Coordinates of C-alpha atoms and ligand atoms in Angstrom, one line a residue:
M1 CA 0.0 0.0 0.0
S2 CA 1.1 3.5 -0.7
S3 CA 2.4 5.8 2.1
N4 CA 0.5 9.1 2.5
K5 CA 3.4 11.5 2.4
K6 CA 2.8 14.9 0.9
R7 CA 2.4 14.7 -2.8
R8 CA 2.0 17.0 -5.8
S9 CA -1.7 16.3 -5.7
T10 CA -1.9 17.6 -2.2
H11 CA -1.5 21.1 -3.6
W12 CA -5.0 20.7 -5.0
F13 CA -6.8 18.2 -2.7
G14 CA -5.1 18.9 0.7
G15 CA -6.2 21.4 3.3
N16 CA -9.6 22.9 4.3
D17 CA -9.6 26.3 2.6
R18 CA -11.8 27.6 -0.2
D19 CA -9.6 26.3 -3.0
A20 CA -9.4 22.7 -1.6
F21 CA -13.2 22.9 -1.3
V22 CA -13.5 23.8 -4.9
H23 CA -11.1 21.1 -6.1
R24 CA -12.7 18.3 -4.1
S25 CA -16.3 19.3 -4.3
W26 CA -16.6 19.2 -8.1
M27 CA -14.7 16.0 -8.3
R28 CA -17.2 14.5 -5.8
N29 CA -20.0 14.8 -8.3
Q30 CA -18.6 11.6 -9.7
G31 CA -19.5 9.7 -6.5
L32 CA -16.2 9.9 -4.8
P33 CA -16.1 9.6 -1.0
S34 CA -13.9 12.0 1.0
H35 CA -11.2 9.5 1.9
V36 CA -9.9 9.4 -1.7
F37 CA -8.5 12.9 -1.1
D38 CA -6.5 11.8 2.0
G39 CA -3.2 12.2 0.3
R40 CA -3.1 8.9 -1.6
P41 CA -1.3 9.0 -4.9
V42 CA -3.4 10.4 -7.8
I43 CA -2.6 8.3 -10.9
G44 CA -3.5 9.9 -14.3
I45 CA -4.5 7.4 -17.0
C46 CA -3.8 9.2 -20.2
N47 CA -6.2 7.7 -22.7
T48 CA -6.0 7.8 -26.5
W49 CA -9.3 5.9 -26.8
S50 CA -11.3 7.0 -29.9
E51 CA -13.7 5.2 -32.3
L52 CA -11.8 7.1 -35.0
T53 CA -8.6 5.3 -33.8
P54 CA -9.7 1.7 -34.3
C55 CA -6.4 0.4 -33.0
N56 CA -7.2 2.0 -29.6
A57 CA -10.9 1.5 -29.6
H58 CA -10.7 -1.1 -26.7
F59 CA -8.8 1.3 -24.4
R60 CA -11.7 2.2 -22.1
K61 CA -11.6 -1.5 -21.0
V62 CA -7.8 -1.4 -20.7
A63 CA -8.1 1.7 -18.5
E64 CA -10.6 -0.1 -16.2
H65 CA -8.1 -2.8 -15.6
V66 CA -5.4 -0.3 -14.8
K67 CA -7.7 1.2 -12.3
R68 CA -8.2 -2.1 -10.5
G69 CA -4.5 -2.3 -9.9
V70 CA -4.2 1.3 -8.8
Y71 CA -7.1 0.8 -6.3
E72 CA -5.6 -2.4 -5.0
M73 CA -2.4 -0.5 -4.1
G74 CA -4.2 2.4 -2.4
G75 CA -4.0 4.9 -5.3
F76 CA -6.7 7.1 -6.8
P77 CA -6.9 6.7 -10.6
V78 CA -8.3 9.4 -12.8
E79 CA -8.6 8.8 -16.5
F80 CA -8.3 11.7 -18.9
P81 CA -8.5 11.9 -22.7
V82 CA -6.0 13.5 -25.1
M83 CA -6.2 13.9 -28.8
S84 CA -6.0 10.5 -30.5
L85 CA -4.3 9.8 -33.8
G86 CA -5.9 7.2 -36.1
E87 CA -3.3 6.3 -38.6
T88 CA -5.5 4.9 -41.3
I89 CA -8.1 7.6 -41.1
M90 CA -6.5 11.0 -40.4
R91 CA -5.5 13.4 -43.2
P92 CA -3.1 14.6 -44.4
T93 CA -1.1 12.5 -42.0
T94 CA -1.0 11.7 -38.2
M95 CA 2.6 12.8 -38.1
L96 CA 1.5 16.4 -38.6
F97 CA -0.3 16.1 -35.3
R98 CA 2.2 14.1 -33.3
N99 CA 3.7 17.2 -31.8
L100 CA 0.2 18.7 -31.2
V101 CA -0.7 15.7 -29.1
A102 CA 2.6 15.9 -27.3
M103 CA 1.7 19.4 -26.3
D104 CA -1.8 18.3 -25.2
V105 CA -0.2 15.5 -23.1
E106 CA 2.4 17.8 -21.5
E107 CA 0.0 20.5 -20.5
S108 CA -2.7 18.1 -19.4
I109 CA -0.2 16.4 -17.0
R110 CA 1.3 19.6 -15.7
A111 CA -2.0 21.5 -15.2
N112 CA -3.7 18.7 -13.2
P113 CA -3.3 17.2 -9.7
L114 CA -1.4 14.1 -10.9
D115 CA 1.4 12.3 -9.0
A116 CA 2.2 9.9 -11.8
V117 CA 0.8 8.8 -15.2
V118 CA 0.1 5.7 -17.1
L119 CA 0.2 6.3 -20.8
L120 CA -2.2 4.2 -22.9
T121 CA -0.7 3.9 -26.3
G122 CA -1.3 1.8 -29.4
C123 CA -1.7 3.1 -32.9
D124 CA 1.5 4.4 -34.5
K125 CA 1.9 8.0 -33.3
T126 CA 0.0 7.6 -30.1
T127 CA 3.1 6.1 -28.5
P128 CA 5.8 8.7 -29.4
S129 CA 3.4 11.6 -28.8
L130 CA 2.5 10.5 -25.3
V131 CA 6.1 9.7 -24.3
M132 CA 7.3 13.0 -25.7
G133 CA 4.7 15.0 -23.8
A134 CA 5.3 13.1 -20.5
A135 CA 9.1 13.4 -20.9
S136 CA 8.7 17.2 -20.9
C137 CA 7.0 16.9 -17.4
D138 CA 9.1 14.1 -15.9
L139 CA 6.7 12.6 -13.4
P140 CA 6.8 8.9 -12.6
T141 CA 5.4 7.4 -15.8
L142 CA 4.7 4.0 -17.2
V143 CA 3.7 3.2 -20.8
L144 CA 1.1 0.5 -21.4
S145 CA 0.5 -0.6 -25.0
G146 CA -3.0 -1.8 -26.0
G147 CA -1.5 -4.8 -27.8
P148 CA -1.5 -6.0 -31.4
M149 CA -4.4 -7.6 -33.3
L150 CA -4.6 -11.3 -33.8
N151 CA -3.2 -12.6 -37.0
G152 CA -5.2 -11.6 -40.1
K153 CA -6.7 -14.6 -42.0
F154 CA -7.4 -15.0 -45.7
R155 CA -8.1 -18.2 -47.5
G156 CA -6.4 -20.3 -44.8
E157 CA -3.3 -18.2 -44.7
D158 CA -2.1 -15.6 -42.2
I159 CA -2.1 -12.0 -43.6
G160 CA -0.5 -9.0 -42.0
S161 CA -1.7 -5.4 -41.5
G162 CA -0.4 -3.0 -44.1
T163 CA 2.2 -5.4 -45.5
D164 CA -0.3 -7.5 -47.4
V165 CA -2.4 -4.4 -48.3
W166 CA 0.6 -3.1 -50.3
R167 CA 1.3 -6.6 -51.8
F168 CA -2.4 -7.2 -52.7
S169 CA -2.9 -3.8 -54.2
E170 CA 0.2 -4.2 -56.4
D171 CA -1.1 -7.7 -57.4
V172 CA -4.4 -6.2 -58.4
R173 CA -2.7 -3.5 -60.5
A174 CA -0.5 -6.1 -62.1
G175 CA -3.5 -8.3 -62.9
A176 CA -2.5 -11.1 -60.5
M177 CA -5.4 -10.7 -58.1
T178 CA -9.1 -10.2 -58.6
L179 CA -11.0 -7.3 -57.1
E180 CA -13.3 -9.8 -55.4
D181 CA -10.4 -11.5 -53.6
F182 CA -9.1 -8.1 -52.7
M183 CA -12.4 -7.2 -50.9
D184 CA -12.4 -10.6 -49.1
A185 CA -9.0 -9.9 -47.8
E186 CA -10.2 -6.6 -46.4
A187 CA -12.6 -8.3 -44.1
G188 CA -10.1 -10.9 -42.8
M189 CA -7.2 -8.6 -42.1
S190 CA -8.4 -6.7 -39.0
R191 CA -10.5 -9.2 -37.1
S192 CA -9.9 -8.3 -33.5
A193 CA -9.1 -5.4 -31.2
G194 CA -5.6 -4.1 -31.3
H195 CA -3.1 -2.3 -33.5
C196 CA -1.3 -3.5 -36.6
M197 CA 0.1 -7.0 -36.0
T198 CA 3.1 -6.8 -38.3
M199 CA 6.4 -5.4 -37.0
G200 CA 5.2 -2.0 -38.3
T201 CA 5.5 1.3 -36.5
A202 CA 3.0 0.5 -33.7
S203 CA 4.6 -2.8 -32.8
T204 CA 8.1 -1.3 -33.2
M205 CA 7.2 1.5 -30.8
A206 CA 5.6 -0.9 -28.4
S207 CA 8.9 -2.7 -28.5
M208 CA 10.9 0.5 -28.2
V209 CA 9.2 1.6 -25.0
E210 CA 9.8 -1.9 -23.6
A211 CA 13.5 -1.8 -24.6
L212 CA 13.8 1.8 -23.2
G213 CA 12.6 0.4 -19.9
V214 CA 9.5 2.7 -19.7
A215 CA 7.1 -0.2 -20.1
L216 CA 7.0 -3.5 -18.2
P217 CA 8.6 -6.6 -19.7
S218 CA 6.4 -8.3 -22.3
N219 CA 4.5 -5.1 -23.1
A220 CA 5.1 -5.3 -26.8
A221 CA 3.7 -8.6 -27.9
I222 CA 0.7 -9.7 -25.8
P223 CA -2.3 -9.6 -28.2
A224 CA -5.0 -7.1 -27.4
A225 CA -7.6 -9.9 -27.5
D226 CA -5.6 -12.1 -25.1
S227 CA -6.9 -12.0 -21.5
R228 CA -3.3 -11.7 -20.4
R229 CA -3.3 -8.1 -21.9
Y230 CA -5.9 -7.1 -19.3
A231 CA -4.0 -8.9 -16.5
F232 CA -0.9 -7.0 -17.7
A233 CA -2.8 -3.7 -17.5
H234 CA -3.9 -4.6 -13.9
L235 CA -0.2 -5.2 -13.0
A236 CA 0.7 -1.8 -14.6
G237 CA -1.8 -0.1 -12.3
R238 CA -0.2 -1.8 -9.3
R239 CA 3.3 -0.9 -10.3
I240 CA 2.7 2.8 -11.0
V241 CA 1.6 3.4 -7.4
E242 CA 4.8 1.8 -6.2
M243 CA 6.7 4.1 -8.6
V244 CA 5.2 7.2 -6.9
D245 CA 6.6 6.1 -3.5
E246 CA 10.0 5.3 -5.2
D247 CA 9.8 8.7 -7.0
L248 CA 11.0 6.8 -10.1
R249 CA 10.8 9.4 -12.8
L250 CA 11.2 9.2 -16.6
S251 CA 14.5 10.9 -16.5
Q252 CA 16.0 8.1 -14.4
V253 CA 14.9 5.6 -17.0
L254 CA 15.3 7.4 -20.3
T255 CA 19.1 7.7 -20.1
K256 CA 21.6 7.4 -23.0
P257 CA 22.2 3.7 -22.3
A258 CA 18.5 3.1 -22.5
F259 CA 18.3 4.7 -25.9
E260 CA 21.3 2.7 -27.0
N261 CA 19.6 -0.5 -25.9
A262 CA 16.5 0.5 -27.8
I263 CA 18.5 1.1 -31.0
R264 CA 20.1 -2.3 -30.7
V265 CA 16.8 -3.9 -30.1
N266 CA 15.3 -2.1 -33.1
G267 CA 18.0 -3.8 -35.3
A268 CA 17.3 -7.2 -33.8
I269 CA 13.6 -7.0 -34.4
G270 CA 13.9 -5.5 -37.9
G271 CA 11.9 -2.5 -36.6
S272 CA 10.4 0.4 -38.4
T273 CA 12.5 3.4 -39.8
N274 CA 9.9 5.6 -38.0
A275 CA 11.6 4.6 -34.7
V276 CA 14.5 6.8 -35.8
V277 CA 12.5 10.0 -35.9
H278 CA 10.5 9.2 -32.8
L279 CA 13.5 8.2 -30.6
L280 CA 15.4 11.3 -31.7
A281 CA 12.4 13.5 -30.6
I282 CA 11.9 11.7 -27.3
A283 CA 15.6 12.1 -26.6
G284 CA 15.4 15.8 -27.3
R285 CA 12.6 16.2 -24.8
I286 CA 14.4 14.4 -22.0
G287 CA 17.8 16.0 -22.7
V288 CA 19.7 13.0 -24.0
D289 CA 22.2 13.7 -26.8
L290 CA 21.2 11.2 -29.5
T291 CA 22.0 11.6 -33.1
L292 CA 21.5 9.8 -36.5
D293 CA 25.1 8.6 -36.2
D294 CA 24.2 6.7 -33.0
W295 CA 21.6 4.8 -35.1
D296 CA 24.2 3.8 -37.7
R297 CA 27.0 3.1 -35.2
L298 CA 24.9 0.9 -32.9
G299 CA 22.9 -1.0 -35.6
R300 CA 25.6 -1.4 -38.3
D301 CA 26.7 -5.0 -37.6
L302 CA 23.6 -6.1 -35.9
P303 CA 21.7 -9.1 -37.4
C304 CA 17.9 -9.2 -37.5
L305 CA 16.7 -12.1 -35.4
V306 CA 12.9 -11.8 -35.7
N307 CA 11.1 -13.4 -38.7
L308 CA 8.1 -11.0 -38.7
M309 CA 6.4 -9.1 -41.6
P310 CA 7.4 -6.8 -43.3
S311 CA 10.9 -8.3 -43.3
G312 CA 9.8 -11.9 -42.7
K313 CA 6.8 -14.2 -42.5
Y314 CA 5.2 -14.3 -39.0
L315 CA 3.1 -11.8 -37.0
M316 CA 3.0 -10.4 -33.5
E317 CA 0.7 -13.1 -32.1
D318 CA 3.4 -15.7 -33.1
F319 CA 6.0 -13.4 -31.6
Y320 CA 4.3 -13.5 -28.3
Y321 CA 3.9 -17.3 -28.2
A322 CA 7.6 -17.5 -29.2
G323 CA 8.7 -15.6 -26.1
G324 CA 8.3 -11.9 -27.2
L325 CA 10.7 -9.1 -26.8
P326 CA 12.4 -10.5 -23.5
A327 CA 13.5 -13.5 -25.5
V328 CA 15.1 -11.2 -28.2
M329 CA 16.7 -9.0 -25.6
R330 CA 18.2 -12.0 -23.8
E331 CA 19.6 -13.2 -27.2
I332 CA 21.5 -9.9 -27.6
G333 CA 22.1 -9.4 -23.9
D334 CA 25.9 -9.2 -24.4
I335 CA 25.6 -5.9 -26.3
L336 CA 22.9 -4.4 -24.1
D337 CA 23.5 -2.3 -21.0
L338 CA 22.0 -4.7 -18.5
N339 CA 22.4 -2.2 -15.7
A340 CA 19.9 0.2 -17.2
L341 CA 17.0 0.8 -14.7
T342 CA 13.4 0.2 -15.9
V343 CA 10.0 1.0 -14.6
S344 CA 9.7 -2.5 -13.1
G345 CA 12.1 -1.3 -10.5
K346 CA 14.6 -3.8 -11.8
T347 CA 17.4 -3.6 -14.3
V348 CA 17.2 -4.8 -17.9
G349 CA 19.4 -7.7 -16.9
E350 CA 17.1 -8.7 -14.1
N351 CA 14.0 -8.3 -16.3
I352 CA 15.3 -10.7 -19.0
A353 CA 17.2 -13.2 -16.9
G354 CA 14.6 -15.9 -17.2
A355 CA 13.4 -15.2 -20.7
E356 CA 13.1 -18.1 -23.1
C357 CA 12.6 -18.7 -26.8
F358 CA 9.9 -21.2 -27.6
N359 CA 10.0 -21.1 -31.4
R360 CA 13.2 -20.7 -33.4
E361 CA 11.2 -20.2 -36.6
V362 CA 10.1 -16.9 -35.2
I363 CA 13.0 -15.7 -33.0
Y364 CA 16.3 -16.9 -34.4
A365 CA 19.4 -17.5 -32.4
R366 CA 22.2 -14.9 -32.4
G367 CA 24.6 -17.2 -34.1
T368 CA 22.2 -18.2 -36.9
P369 CA 20.3 -14.9 -37.5
F370 CA 17.2 -14.5 -39.7
K371 CA 18.9 -11.7 -41.7
D372 CA 22.5 -10.5 -41.5
Q373 CA 21.6 -6.8 -41.5
G374 CA 19.0 -5.6 -39.1
G375 CA 19.9 -2.1 -38.3
I376 CA 19.0 1.2 -40.0
A377 CA 21.6 2.5 -42.5
V378 CA 22.2 6.2 -42.3
L379 CA 23.3 7.6 -45.7
R380 CA 25.1 10.8 -46.4
G381 CA 26.3 12.7 -49.5
N382 CA 25.5 15.8 -51.5
L383 CA 21.9 14.6 -51.9
A384 CA 21.5 14.2 -48.1
P385 CA 24.0 16.3 -46.2
L386 CA 22.1 15.9 -43.0
G387 CA 21.4 12.3 -43.6
A388 CA 18.8 9.9 -45.0
V389 CA 17.8 6.4 -43.8
L390 CA 17.2 3.0 -45.4
K391 CA 16.2 -0.3 -43.8
P392 CA 18.4 -3.0 -45.2
S393 CA 16.3 -5.9 -43.9
A394 CA 13.4 -4.7 -46.0
A395 CA 15.4 -3.9 -49.2
T396 CA 16.5 -6.0 -52.2
P397 CA 20.2 -7.0 -51.7
E398 CA 21.0 -6.5 -55.4
L399 CA 19.8 -2.9 -55.3
M400 CA 21.8 -1.8 -52.3
Q401 CA 24.6 -0.7 -54.6
H402 CA 23.0 1.0 -57.6
R403 CA 23.6 3.8 -60.0
G404 CA 20.5 5.0 -62.0
R405 CA 18.8 7.7 -63.8
A406 CA 16.4 9.9 -61.8
V407 CA 12.7 9.9 -62.7
V408 CA 11.5 12.9 -60.8
F409 CA 8.0 13.7 -59.3
E410 CA 7.8 17.2 -58.0
D411 CA 5.2 16.4 -55.3
I412 CA 2.7 13.7 -54.5
D413 CA 0.1 15.1 -56.9
D414 CA 2.6 15.1 -59.7
Y415 CA 3.5 11.5 -58.8
K416 CA -0.2 10.4 -58.8
A417 CA -0.8 12.1 -62.1
K418 CA 2.1 10.5 -63.9
V419 CA 3.0 7.2 -62.3
D420 CA 0.7 5.0 -64.3
D421 CA 1.0 7.0 -67.5
P422 CA 2.0 4.4 -70.2
D423 CA 4.2 7.1 -71.8
L424 CA 6.2 7.7 -68.6
D425 CA 9.9 7.4 -69.5
V426 CA 10.9 4.8 -66.9
T427 CA 12.8 1.5 -66.7
P428 CA 13.4 -0.9 -63.8
D429 CA 17.0 0.4 -63.5
D430 CA 15.9 4.0 -62.9
I431 CA 15.6 5.7 -59.5
L432 CA 12.2 7.2 -58.5
V433 CA 12.6 10.5 -56.8
L434 CA 9.7 12.1 -54.9
K435 CA 10.0 15.7 -53.6
N436 CA 8.1 17.9 -51.2
C437 CA 6.9 15.2 -48.9
G438 CA 9.0 16.1 -45.8
P439 CA 7.9 17.8 -42.6
K440 CA 7.4 21.3 -44.1
G441 CA 6.6 20.2 -47.6
Y442 CA 3.6 18.0 -47.4
P443 CA 3.1 19.3 -44.7
G444 CA 3.5 16.7 -41.9
F445 CA 6.0 14.1 -43.1
P446 CA 3.7 11.4 -44.4
E447 CA 4.3 7.7 -45.1
V448 CA 4.4 8.0 -48.9
G449 CA 8.2 7.2 -49.4
N450 CA 7.4 3.6 -50.4
M451 CA 5.7 4.9 -53.5
A452 CA 4.1 2.2 -55.6
L453 CA 6.0 1.3 -58.7
P454 CA 4.7 2.4 -62.1
E455 CA 2.1 0.0 -63.6
K456 CA 4.2 -0.6 -66.7
I457 CA 7.1 -1.7 -64.4
L458 CA 4.9 -4.0 -62.3
K459 CA 3.6 -5.6 -65.5
Q460 CA 7.1 -6.6 -66.3
G461 CA 7.2 -8.7 -63.1
V462 CA 9.5 -6.2 -61.3
T463 CA 8.7 -5.8 -57.6
D464 CA 11.3 -3.4 -56.4
M465 CA 13.1 -0.3 -57.6
V466 CA 15.3 2.3 -55.7
R467 CA 13.1 5.1 -54.5
I468 CA 14.3 8.3 -52.8
S469 CA 12.2 10.9 -51.0
D470 CA 12.1 13.2 -48.0
A471 CA 9.0 11.3 -46.8
R472 CA 8.7 8.5 -44.3
M473 CA 7.5 5.0 -45.0
S474 CA 4.9 2.9 -43.2
G475 CA 6.6 0.4 -40.8
T476 CA 4.6 -2.3 -42.5
A477 CA 6.1 -1.5 -45.9
Y478 CA 9.2 -2.8 -47.7
G479 CA 11.5 -2.1 -50.6
T480 CA 14.8 -0.4 -51.4
V481 CA 13.5 2.9 -50.2
V482 CA 15.7 5.9 -49.1
L483 CA 13.7 8.0 -46.6
H484 CA 13.9 11.1 -44.4
T485 CA 16.3 12.9 -46.8
A486 CA 17.5 16.0 -45.0
P487 CA 17.3 18.8 -45.6
E488 CA 13.9 18.2 -47.3
A489 CA 13.1 19.7 -50.7
A490 CA 10.7 22.3 -49.3
A491 CA 13.5 23.5 -47.0
G492 CA 15.8 24.0 -50.0
G493 CA 17.7 20.7 -49.7
T494 CA 19.6 19.3 -52.7
L495 CA 16.6 17.0 -53.3
A496 CA 14.7 20.0 -54.6
L497 CA 17.3 20.4 -57.3
V498 CA 17.2 16.9 -58.8
A499 CA 16.1 16.9 -62.5
N500 CA 14.9 14.1 -64.7
G501 CA 17.8 12.2 -66.2
D502 CA 20.4 13.1 -63.5
M503 CA 22.4 10.1 -62.4
I504 CA 22.2 9.1 -58.7
E505 CA 24.5 6.7 -56.8
L506 CA 23.3 4.6 -53.9
D507 CA 25.9 2.7 -51.9
V508 CA 24.4 1.3 -48.7
A509 CA 27.6 -0.5 -47.6
G510 CA 29.5 2.8 -48.1
R511 CA 26.7 4.8 -46.6
R512 CA 26.7 7.1 -49.6
L513 CA 23.9 8.9 -51.5
H514 CA 25.3 11.0 -54.3
L515 CA 23.7 13.2 -57.0
D516 CA 26.1 13.1 -59.9
V517 CA 25.7 16.8 -60.9
S518 CA 28.5 19.4 -60.6
D519 CA 28.5 21.9 -57.8
D520 CA 28.3 24.7 -60.4
E521 CA 25.2 23.3 -62.0
L522 CA 23.6 22.7 -58.6
A523 CA 24.4 26.4 -57.7
R524 CA 22.7 27.5 -61.0
R525 CA 19.6 25.4 -60.2
R526 CA 19.5 26.7 -56.7
E527 CA 19.4 30.3 -57.9
R528 CA 16.3 29.4 -59.9
W529 CA 14.6 27.5 -57.1
T530 CA 11.7 28.9 -55.1
A531 CA 10.1 27.4 -52.0
P532 CA 6.6 25.9 -52.6
P533 CA 3.7 27.9 -51.2
A534 CA 2.5 27.1 -47.7
A535 CA -0.4 24.7 -47.5
M536 CA -2.2 26.9 -45.1
E537 CA -1.4 30.3 -43.6
R538 CA -3.3 30.0 -40.3
G539 CA -3.9 27.7 -37.4
Y540 CA -1.8 24.7 -36.3
Y541 CA -0.6 24.1 -39.9
S542 CA 1.0 27.5 -39.8
L543 CA 2.6 27.0 -36.4
Y544 CA 3.9 23.6 -37.5
T545 CA 5.5 24.6 -40.7
Q546 CA 7.2 27.6 -39.1
H547 CA 8.7 25.6 -36.3
V548 CA 9.1 22.0 -37.3
L549 CA 12.7 20.7 -37.2
Q550 CA 14.1 18.5 -39.9
A551 CA 14.1 14.7 -39.8
D552 CA 17.6 14.4 -38.4
Q553 CA 16.4 16.2 -35.3
G554 CA 13.2 14.2 -34.8
A555 CA 10.8 16.6 -36.5
D556 CA 9.8 18.1 -33.2
L557 CA 8.7 21.7 -33.0
D558 CA 11.8 23.8 -32.1
F559 CA 10.1 25.4 -29.0
L560 CA 9.0 22.0 -27.6
V561 CA 12.5 20.5 -27.4
G562 CA 13.5 20.0 -23.7
S563 CA 11.5 19.8 -20.5
S564 CA 9.8 22.2 -18.2
G565 CA 9.3 19.7 -15.4
A566 CA 6.2 19.5 -13.4
P567 CA 6.1 22.6 -11.2
I568 CA 2.8 23.3 -9.5
P569 CA 1.1 26.0 -11.6
R570 CA -0.8 29.0 -10.1
E571 CA -4.3 28.7 -8.8
S572 CA -7.1 29.4 -11.3
H573 CA -9.3 31.4 -9.0
Ligands
FES1 FE1 -3.0 1.7 -36.1 FE2 -1.3 0.4 -37.9 S1 -3.1 1.6 -38.3 S2 -1.2 0.7 -35.8

C-alpha cells in the first residue's frame, strides 16, 4: 500500500480552505467519498481511446483494468483523454499532429493534480506523442500498450496489417489478383481489437518503450484480444503506485544507455524506420544527446533475429507465443547495458534473466540470424548532407549498390498524375525521386516514401526499384527505399534540385547517396529554385510549418525541445 506522504496532488486536494473545497467538491459529483482525497497518490491514466482510432478502440476497457491495480495499491486513478491519432483515417497524416498531441499531453499532465501517469498507447503516433509530452514533465510514468491484433486470415493463410495491403494492391494493379479477392482480404485482415500485428511502427514503438525500460517486460507482444493483456494492465496499475513512492521518474529511466539499448533492439527485431525519428524526438525532450550517427553506429553490424512481416513471415501473435521481446533481448544481452534501470524497479538484466525462446522459426538464435543486416543504415552525401535512412532488412540486396537515372516527381500530386502513364519514361534500373513530402513540404512528413511502382514496371514482373524521397514509410512497408532525406526539398535541400535524367549513386555499404551533378550546375539550379507555397497560412498548420525541425532532429517543433518539469502551476481562481 502507498504511504501518505505529501504529494504533488496535495496542492489541489489537501487542506480545508476555499480552494481545496473547490477542487474536491466538483470531483465528488462523480460519486467519490472523502477518503480518496486523503493524500493517496493520484494516478493519471492518459487515454487515447477513440472510435476514430480503431487500433485504440478497446482502451476504455484497458483503463478499467489499470484502475483495478491502482485501487488495490491504495492509489486514486483518474482517467483523462487526449487527442487521438488514427493512422488509417486522419488526413493529411497523423505525423502532422504528433507534436500537437505531445503538447496536449504535456500541458494536461502539468495542469492537473497528478502524481504519476500511465500512458495508454497503441496506434502508431500515439506512442511517441505521449512519451514526448510526458518526458517534458518528468513525473513517474509507465507506458502501457494496448497490444497488437490477432493474425489476419485470408483463404487459410495468415495475412499482415499493411504489408499485405501493399502486396495485394500491387497484385491487383499487375492483374495477378481479382477485385473480389481483394475485398475478401479486407474483411479478414483486421479481425480483433488491437493495432497492426506486423512489425510495423506500432509494434516497433511498443517494443521500443519496452526496450527503453518505460514499459513493463512483455509489453510489446501480448495480443489485445488475449486475457493476459488485461491482467498486464492490472499489474501496470499496481506498479505505477509503487513508482510514486519510489519517486522513479522518466529521466531516471530514459538515459543514454536506455536509448542505445532500444536502437540495438530495433535492429534485432527489424523495426520500423519511424523509430529513428521518434526516438530522436523523445531524446530531445528528456535531454539525452542522441544523433542519427548513433543509429548507424549501434545498428551497423547487428543481425535481424525476428522473422516478422514486413521483413519476414510471421506476426506479433506468433512473436508473443515464441517468447516476445524479452527472448530477443536475452539473445543480444551481451551488447545491451544490462544495468539500465526500468519501470519494473529492476534492471534490464534482471528483467530478461529468465526469458526463453519457444520457437526458433520466429525468433532466431544470435549465431544463426534471420537476416544479416538488421539495423538502420544512415546515408550521407551531397543529396542528403544531414542524412537519410534505409532499412536494409526490407530492401533488395541487389539494389543496395546501384547507379541509376532519376525519374522525378515534384510532389505527391505530380506522382499520382504520372506514375501509371503508359508514356512515362521509366525503366526498372531508374531511381524514382519524390520531392516535397517532408515535414514542411507535405506538410507533416507522411508515409508515402514507399511509392508504388509504375504500372508498366509491375507488369514486367518487377517488384522493387530504388526510391528516394524526403517522406517517411509505413513500418509495414518494404523495398529499397531511401527515406527522411534531409534537408527536405521544401527547406531547400539538394533533393529540390534533382532533375529528370540526373544520375544518382546509392551505396548502402559505403553509406553514400550522391547526386552526380557538378556543384556549379547545382548552384545555378539553386538560384532558380523557389520554395513551394505554404499549404495553409493560419492555425496549427502554420505553427507547425514555421517551427518544425528536420528529420535528423526528430521533426519536433523547435520550441518544444527540452523539458519544463512538473512545477505546481498558479491557482485558477
Ligand atoms: Fe493503427 Fe497500424 S493503423 S497501428
